[in-house]
CSV table of C-alpha atoms in Angstrom, one decimal:
chain,number,residue,atom,x,y,z
A,13,MET,CA,-149.7,15.3,-136.1
A,14,LYS,CA,-152.5,14.7,-138.5
A,15,LEU,CA,-152.4,18.3,-139.7
A,16,VAL,CA,-148.7,17.9,-140.4
A,17,LEU,CA,-149.3,14.7,-142.4
A,18,ARG,CA,-152.0,16.3,-144.4
A,19,LYS,CA,-149.7,19.2,-145.3
A,20,PHE,CA,-147.0,16.7,-146.2
A,21,TRP,CA,-149.3,14.8,-148.6
A,22,ALA,CA,-150.6,18.0,-150.0
A,23,GLY,CA,-147.1,19.1,-150.8
A,24,LEU,CA,-146.3,15.8,-152.5
A,25,LYS,CA,-149.5,16.2,-154.6
A,26,PHE,CA,-148.4,19.7,-155.7
A,27,ILE,CA,-144.9,18.6,-156.5
A,28,GLY,CA,-146.0,15.6,-158.5
A,29,ARG,CA,-148.7,17.4,-160.5
A,30,TRP,CA,-146.8,20.6,-161.3
A,31,LEU,CA,-143.1,20.2,-160.8
A,32,GLY,CA,-143.0,16.7,-162.4
A,33,PRO,CA,-144.4,17.9,-165.8
A,34,ALA,CA,-142.2,21.0,-165.5
A,35,PHE,CA,-139.1,18.8,-165.4
A,36,ILE,CA,-140.4,16.8,-168.4
A,37,ALA,CA,-140.9,20.0,-170.3
A,38,LEU,CA,-137.4,21.0,-169.4
A,39,ALA,CA,-136.0,17.7,-170.7
A,40,LEU,CA,-137.9,18.3,-173.9
A,41,TRP,CA,-136.5,21.8,-174.2
A,42,PHE,CA,-132.9,20.5,-173.6
A,43,PHE,CA,-133.5,17.8,-176.3
A,44,ILE,CA,-134.7,20.4,-178.9
A,45,LEU,CA,-132.3,23.1,-177.9
A,46,PRO,CA,-129.2,21.8,-176.0
A,47,MET,CA,-128.1,24.3,-173.3
A,48,GLY,CA,-124.5,23.1,-172.7
A,49,PRO,CA,-121.8,20.9,-174.2
A,50,TRP,CA,-121.7,18.3,-171.4
A,51,ASP,CA,-125.1,17.4,-170.1
A,52,GLY,CA,-128.2,16.3,-171.9
A,53,PRO,CA,-131.9,16.0,-171.0
A,54,SER,CA,-131.6,12.6,-169.2
A,55,THR,CA,-131.5,14.0,-165.7
A,56,PRO,CA,-134.5,16.2,-165.9
A,57,ALA,CA,-136.4,13.4,-167.7
A,58,LEU,CA,-135.6,11.1,-164.8
A,59,ILE,CA,-136.7,13.6,-162.1
A,60,GLY,CA,-139.8,14.6,-164.1
A,61,GLY,CA,-140.8,10.9,-164.6
A,62,VAL,CA,-140.5,10.1,-161.0
A,63,LEU,CA,-142.3,13.1,-159.7
A,64,THR,CA,-145.1,12.8,-162.3
A,65,GLY,CA,-145.4,9.1,-161.3
A,66,ILE,CA,-145.9,10.2,-157.7
A,67,ALA,CA,-148.8,12.5,-158.9
A,68,CYS,CA,-150.6,9.5,-160.4
A,69,LEU,CA,-150.7,7.8,-157.0
A,70,PHE,CA,-152.8,10.7,-155.6
A,71,LEU,CA,-155.3,11.2,-158.5
A,72,ARG,CA,-157.7,8.4,-157.5
A,73,ALA,CA,-161.0,10.2,-157.8
A,74,PRO,CA,-163.1,8.9,-160.8
A,75,GLU,CA,-163.5,12.4,-162.3
A,76,ARG,CA,-159.6,12.6,-162.4
A,77,GLN,CA,-159.0,9.4,-164.3
A,78,ARG,CA,-158.4,11.1,-167.6
A,79,ARG,CA,-155.8,13.4,-166.0
A,80,ARG,CA,-154.3,10.5,-164.3
A,81,LYS,CA,-153.8,8.6,-167.6
A,82,VAL,CA,-152.2,11.7,-169.1
A,83,LEU,CA,-149.7,12.0,-166.2
A,84,ALA,CA,-149.0,8.3,-166.2
A,85,GLY,CA,-148.3,8.3,-170.0
A,86,ALA,CA,-146.0,11.3,-169.5
A,87,ALA,CA,-144.2,9.6,-166.6
A,88,VAL,CA,-143.7,6.3,-168.6
A,89,MET,CA,-142.4,8.2,-171.7
A,90,ALA,CA,-140.0,10.3,-169.6
A,91,LEU,CA,-138.6,7.2,-167.8
A,92,ALA,CA,-138.3,5.3,-171.0
A,93,TYR,CA,-136.4,8.2,-172.6
A,94,TYR,CA,-134.1,8.3,-169.5
A,95,ALA,CA,-133.5,4.5,-169.9
A,96,TYR,CA,-132.7,5.0,-173.6
A,97,GLY,CA,-130.4,7.9,-172.8
A,98,GLU,CA,-128.5,5.8,-170.3
A,99,TRP,CA,-128.1,3.0,-172.8
A,100,GLU,CA,-127.2,5.4,-175.7
A,101,ILE,CA,-124.6,7.3,-173.6
A,102,ARG,CA,-122.7,4.0,-172.9
A,103,GLN,CA,-122.2,3.2,-176.6
A,104,GLY,CA,-118.9,3.5,-178.4
A,105,TYR,CA,-116.6,3.1,-175.4
A,106,HIS,CA,-115.9,0.9,-172.4
A,107,THR,CA,-114.7,1.7,-168.9
A,108,GLU,CA,-112.1,0.3,-166.7
A,109,THR,CA,-111.4,0.9,-163.0
A,110,VAL,CA,-107.8,1.8,-162.5
A,111,ARG,CA,-105.5,2.4,-159.5
A,112,PHE,CA,-102.3,4.3,-159.1
A,113,ASP,CA,-100.3,5.8,-156.2
A,114,ASN,CA,-98.6,9.0,-155.3
A,115,GLN,CA,-96.3,9.2,-152.4
A,116,GLY,CA,-98.2,6.7,-150.3
A,117,VAL,CA,-101.7,7.9,-151.4
A,118,HIS,CA,-103.7,5.3,-153.2
A,119,LEU,CA,-105.9,6.8,-155.9
A,120,VAL,CA,-108.8,5.1,-157.8
A,121,GLY,CA,-110.3,6.2,-161.1
A,122,THR,CA,-112.4,5.3,-164.1
A,123,LEU,CA,-110.7,5.2,-167.5
A,124,TYR,CA,-113.0,5.7,-170.5
A,125,LEU,CA,-111.5,3.9,-173.5
A,126,PRO,CA,-112.8,4.2,-177.2
A,127,GLU,CA,-114.0,1.0,-178.8
A,128,LYS,CA,-111.2,0.9,-181.4
A,129,THR,CA,-107.9,-0.9,-182.0
A,130,GLY,CA,-104.6,0.8,-181.7
A,131,LYS,CA,-103.2,3.3,-179.2
A,132,ASN,CA,-105.1,6.3,-178.0
A,133,PRO,CA,-104.4,9.9,-177.2
A,134,GLY,CA,-105.4,10.6,-173.6
A,135,MET,CA,-106.7,13.2,-171.2
A,136,ILE,CA,-107.0,13.5,-167.4
A,137,ILE,CA,-109.9,15.6,-166.2
A,138,LEU,CA,-109.2,17.7,-163.2
A,139,SER,CA,-112.5,19.0,-161.7
A,140,GLY,CA,-113.3,22.1,-159.6
A,141,SER,CA,-113.1,22.8,-155.9
A,142,ALA,CA,-116.2,20.8,-154.8
A,143,ALA,CA,-115.4,17.5,-153.1
A,144,THR,CA,-117.2,15.3,-155.8
A,145,GLY,CA,-116.3,11.8,-156.8
A,146,ARG,CA,-115.3,10.6,-160.2
A,147,SER,CA,-118.8,9.4,-161.2
A,148,LEU,CA,-120.0,13.0,-161.6
A,149,ASN,CA,-117.4,13.6,-164.2
A,150,ARG,CA,-119.0,11.1,-166.6
A,151,SER,CA,-120.8,13.8,-168.6
A,152,ASN,CA,-117.4,15.6,-169.1
A,153,ALA,CA,-115.6,12.5,-170.2
A,154,VAL,CA,-118.1,10.9,-172.6
A,155,PRO,CA,-118.0,13.6,-175.4
A,156,PHE,CA,-114.2,13.2,-175.6
A,157,VAL,CA,-114.0,9.4,-175.5
A,158,ARG,CA,-116.6,9.3,-178.3
A,159,LYS,CA,-114.2,11.5,-180.3
A,160,GLY,CA,-111.4,8.8,-179.9
A,161,ILE,CA,-109.7,10.3,-176.8
A,162,ALA,CA,-109.2,8.1,-173.7
A,163,VAL,CA,-110.2,10.0,-170.6
A,164,LEU,CA,-109.2,9.3,-167.0
A,165,VAL,CA,-111.2,10.7,-164.1
A,166,TYR,CA,-110.3,9.8,-160.5
A,167,ASP,CA,-111.5,10.3,-157.0
A,168,ARG,CA,-109.4,13.0,-155.4
A,169,ARG,CA,-107.5,12.0,-152.2
A,170,GLY,CA,-109.8,11.4,-149.3
A,171,ILE,CA,-112.9,11.2,-151.6
A,172,GLY,CA,-114.7,8.1,-152.8
A,173,ASP,CA,-112.4,5.1,-153.1
A,174,SER,CA,-109.1,7.1,-152.9
A,175,SER,CA,-107.1,7.3,-149.7
A,176,GLY,CA,-105.4,10.3,-148.0
A,177,ASN,CA,-106.7,13.5,-146.4
A,178,ARG,CA,-108.8,15.6,-148.7
A,179,ASN,CA,-108.4,19.4,-149.0
A,180,ALA,CA,-111.0,21.7,-147.6
A,181,ILE,CA,-114.4,21.2,-149.3
A,182,ASN,CA,-115.2,24.9,-149.4
A,183,PHE,CA,-113.2,27.1,-151.7
A,184,THR,CA,-112.3,29.6,-149.0
A,185,ALA,CA,-111.9,27.2,-146.1
A,186,PRO,CA,-108.4,26.8,-144.8
A,187,PRO,CA,-106.1,25.1,-145.2
A,188,ARG,CA,-106.0,24.7,-149.0
A,189,ASP,CA,-102.9,23.3,-150.6
A,190,MET,CA,-102.7,22.8,-154.4
A,191,GLU,CA,-99.4,20.9,-154.3
A,192,PRO,CA,-100.7,17.5,-153.3
A,193,GLY,CA,-103.5,17.6,-155.9
A,194,ALA,CA,-101.0,18.6,-158.6
A,195,GLY,CA,-98.7,15.7,-157.6
A,196,ASP,CA,-101.7,13.3,-157.8
A,197,ALA,CA,-102.5,14.6,-161.3
A,198,ALA,CA,-98.9,14.2,-162.4
A,199,ALA,CA,-99.0,10.6,-161.1
A,200,ALA,CA,-102.2,10.0,-163.1
A,201,LEU,CA,-100.5,11.2,-166.3
A,202,GLU,CA,-97.5,8.9,-165.7
A,203,TYR,CA,-99.9,6.0,-165.1
A,204,LEU,CA,-101.5,6.6,-168.5
A,205,ARG,CA,-98.1,7.0,-170.2
A,206,SER,CA,-97.2,3.5,-168.9
A,207,ARG,CA,-100.2,1.8,-170.5
A,208,PRO,CA,-99.6,-0.1,-173.8
A,209,ASP,CA,-102.9,1.1,-175.2
A,210,MET,CA,-102.0,4.8,-174.9
A,211,ARG,CA,-99.8,7.1,-177.0
A,212,PRO,CA,-97.5,8.5,-174.3
A,213,GLU,CA,-96.6,11.6,-176.3
A,214,SER,CA,-100.3,12.6,-176.7
A,215,ILE,CA,-101.6,12.8,-173.2
A,216,GLY,CA,-102.6,16.0,-171.4
A,217,PHE,CA,-104.9,17.7,-168.9
A,218,MET,CA,-108.3,19.2,-169.0
A,219,GLY,CA,-108.8,21.5,-166.0
A,220,ILE,CA,-112.2,22.8,-165.0
A,221,SER,CA,-112.3,25.8,-162.8
A,222,GLU,CA,-109.9,25.1,-159.9
A,223,GLY,CA,-108.6,22.2,-162.0
A,224,GLY,CA,-107.2,24.8,-164.4
A,225,TRP,CA,-104.9,26.0,-161.6
A,226,ILE,CA,-103.7,22.4,-160.8
A,227,ALA,CA,-103.1,21.4,-164.5
A,228,PRO,CA,-100.2,23.8,-165.2
A,229,ARG,CA,-98.5,22.8,-161.9
A,230,ALA,CA,-99.1,19.1,-162.7
A,231,ALA,CA,-97.6,19.6,-166.1
A,232,ALA,CA,-94.5,21.2,-164.6
A,233,ILE,CA,-94.1,18.3,-162.1
A,234,SER,CA,-94.5,15.7,-164.8
A,235,GLY,CA,-92.7,17.3,-167.7
A,236,HIS,CA,-94.6,15.1,-170.1
A,237,ALA,CA,-97.9,16.8,-170.7
A,238,ALA,CA,-98.9,17.2,-174.3
A,239,PHE,CA,-101.5,19.9,-173.8
A,240,LEU,CA,-103.5,21.9,-171.3
A,241,LEU,CA,-107.2,22.4,-172.0
A,242,ASN,CA,-108.6,24.7,-169.3
A,243,ILE,CA,-112.3,25.5,-168.9
A,244,SER,CA,-113.5,28.6,-166.9
A,245,ALA,CA,-110.1,28.7,-165.2
A,246,SER,CA,-107.7,31.6,-164.5
A,247,PRO,CA,-103.9,32.0,-164.4
A,248,ALA,CA,-104.4,34.5,-161.6
A,249,THR,CA,-103.3,33.8,-158.0
A,250,PHE,CA,-105.4,31.9,-155.4
A,251,TYR,CA,-105.6,35.0,-153.2
A,252,SER,CA,-106.9,37.3,-156.0
A,253,ILE,CA,-109.7,34.9,-157.0
A,254,VAL,CA,-110.8,34.4,-153.4
A,255,LEU,CA,-111.0,38.2,-153.0
A,256,HIS,CA,-112.9,38.6,-156.3
A,257,GLN,CA,-115.5,36.1,-155.1
A,258,GLY,CA,-116.0,38.0,-151.9
A,259,GLY,CA,-115.0,35.2,-149.5
A,260,TYR,CA,-113.1,37.5,-147.2
A,261,ALA,CA,-113.3,41.3,-146.6
A,262,SER,CA,-109.5,41.9,-147.0
A,263,LEU,CA,-106.4,40.2,-148.1
A,264,GLU,CA,-104.8,40.5,-144.7
A,265,LEU,CA,-107.8,38.7,-143.1
A,266,PHE,CA,-107.6,35.9,-145.6
A,267,LYS,CA,-103.8,35.5,-145.1
A,268,ARG,CA,-104.4,35.0,-141.4
A,269,LYS,CA,-107.0,32.3,-142.1
A,270,SER,CA,-105.4,30.5,-145.0
A,271,GLN,CA,-102.1,29.0,-146.2
A,272,LYS,CA,-99.6,30.5,-148.6
A,273,ASP,CA,-100.7,31.9,-152.0
A,274,PHE,CA,-100.7,29.8,-155.1
A,275,ASP,CA,-99.7,31.3,-158.5
A,276,PRO,CA,-100.1,29.2,-161.6
A,277,MET,CA,-98.2,31.7,-163.7
A,278,THR,CA,-95.0,30.4,-162.1
A,279,SER,CA,-95.5,27.1,-163.9
A,280,LEU,CA,-97.0,28.6,-167.1
A,281,ARG,CA,-93.9,30.8,-167.6
A,282,ALA,CA,-91.7,27.7,-167.4
A,283,LEU,CA,-93.8,25.6,-169.7
A,284,ASP,CA,-93.9,25.3,-173.5
A,285,VAL,CA,-97.0,23.1,-173.6
A,286,PRO,CA,-99.8,24.1,-176.0
A,287,SER,CA,-102.7,25.4,-173.9
A,288,LEU,CA,-106.3,26.5,-174.7
A,289,TRP,CA,-108.3,28.5,-172.2
A,290,VAL,CA,-112.1,28.5,-172.9
A,291,GLN,CA,-113.6,31.3,-170.8
A,292,ALA,CA,-117.3,31.8,-170.0
A,293,GLY,CA,-118.6,35.2,-171.0
A,294,GLU,CA,-121.1,35.3,-168.1
A,295,ASP,CA,-118.7,34.0,-165.5
A,296,THR,CA,-119.1,35.6,-162.1
A,297,LEU,CA,-116.5,33.5,-160.3
A,298,VAL,CA,-113.5,34.0,-162.5
A,299,PRO,CA,-112.6,37.6,-163.7
A,300,ASN,CA,-112.1,37.2,-167.4
A,301,ASP,CA,-110.3,40.5,-167.9
A,302,ALA,CA,-107.6,39.6,-165.5
A,303,ALA,CA,-107.2,36.1,-166.9
A,304,ILE,CA,-107.0,37.4,-170.5
A,305,ALA,CA,-104.4,40.0,-169.5
A,306,LEU,CA,-102.2,37.3,-168.1
A,307,LEU,CA,-102.7,35.0,-171.0
A,308,GLN,CA,-101.7,37.8,-173.4
A,309,SER,CA,-98.6,38.3,-171.4
A,310,LEU,CA,-97.7,34.7,-172.0
A,311,GLN,CA,-98.4,35.1,-175.7
A,312,ARG,CA,-95.9,38.0,-175.8
A,313,GLN,CA,-93.3,35.7,-174.3
A,314,GLY,CA,-93.8,33.3,-177.2
A,315,LYS,CA,-95.7,30.7,-175.2
A,316,PRO,CA,-98.2,28.5,-177.3
A,317,VAL,CA,-101.2,29.9,-175.5
A,318,GLU,CA,-104.7,30.4,-177.0
A,319,TYR,CA,-107.9,31.6,-175.5
A,320,ARG,CA,-111.5,32.2,-176.4
A,321,VAL,CA,-114.4,33.7,-174.5
A,322,ILE,CA,-117.8,32.0,-175.2
A,323,PRO,CA,-120.6,34.7,-175.1
A,324,GLY,CA,-123.6,33.7,-173.0
A,325,ALA,CA,-121.8,30.9,-171.2
A,326,TRP,CA,-121.8,30.3,-167.4
A,327,HIS,CA,-119.0,29.2,-165.2
A,328,GLY,CA,-117.8,25.7,-166.2
A,329,LEU,CA,-119.7,25.9,-169.5
A,330,PHE,CA,-122.5,24.0,-167.9
A,331,VAL,CA,-124.8,26.4,-169.6
A,332,ALA,CA,-123.3,27.5,-172.9
A,333,PRO,CA,-124.0,27.6,-176.6
A,334,VAL,CA,-122.9,24.2,-177.8
A,335,LYS,CA,-121.6,24.9,-181.3
A,336,PRO,CA,-119.0,27.6,-180.4
A,337,VAL,CA,-117.6,25.4,-177.6
A,338,TRP,CA,-116.9,22.4,-179.9
A,339,GLU,CA,-115.9,24.6,-182.8
A,340,THR,CA,-113.2,25.9,-180.5
A,341,ILE,CA,-112.1,22.7,-178.8
A,342,ASP,CA,-112.3,20.0,-181.5
A,343,PRO,CA,-109.9,21.4,-184.1
A,344,TRP,CA,-107.4,22.5,-181.4
A,345,MET,CA,-107.5,19.0,-179.8
A,346,ALA,CA,-107.0,17.4,-183.2
A,347,ARG,CA,-104.0,19.6,-183.9
A,348,VAL,CA,-102.2,19.2,-180.6
A,349,THR,CA,-102.6,15.5,-180.4
A,350,GLU,CA,-101.5,15.0,-184.0
A,351,GLU,CA,-98.5,17.3,-183.6
A,352,LYS,CA,-97.3,15.3,-180.7
A,353,ARG,CA,-97.7,12.1,-182.8
A,354,ARG,CA,-95.3,13.2,-185.5
């Protein structure tokens, strides 16, 4: 037992002395050279500050006092930067907890509202397949609300404060049904349209990964979406994406394990809603060639569809060159929200 404890404390010392400063260096790197459009350096600063602080607890020998002071200073600075970042990221907007229903399911969300008078354009963020709550979507919502767009993120059914039975957590785990999620998203849009502080003609969806499947179907159900902004999504079928990702050895095997297929092109062919698809050049989860071929087929049908591939970006744009992302999204969002206002 003593040997186990010694190894445990030795591991903590190593983590604190080396991994903590490494996270602080990573935070500094993200501050100087941002790696993505959503997240900043606050999270690695927090982790680095805590781990480096742990290291200070172990450096008690007199000959290590100088090193201890350096680590303590780094920890304090990292934690102070994190605190400043948390304060700064909350400026320019306020939040409100909201509730809405869809066919007996009670859904709870957070609405990010700009600090300005008048009515706002709006966006509902639909996240990917992971069973994550609305709090983890803050980094996606804040850049848009600071640009004057109200953003709603909500706990999917069966997750967090929302009622109902959630879909399978794993992407390939049966059964997986997109229809309930699309109905919930359509209900979210209708809720925003009912608010007096919103411009009902300028509210749309932002779908990330799997959310980009749900968004077109939700727009078709609602009939009132002003735009579709899809990030690292694909208009290809559910079956084809699963097989691309290698979840099952064959289509027939997957059909025996899962429910019916889901094809977002059915909704996209019926919609005339402006849509922008921002694809990641280094995406290994979504086959860009197949997605682009389908988007081009919609363009040939006269649909208001645009797309751009961001070179060097990863799935979800969580690692991506920041400038090309916002140079693509900002003018398009300004255009589609203003067009709907006229």
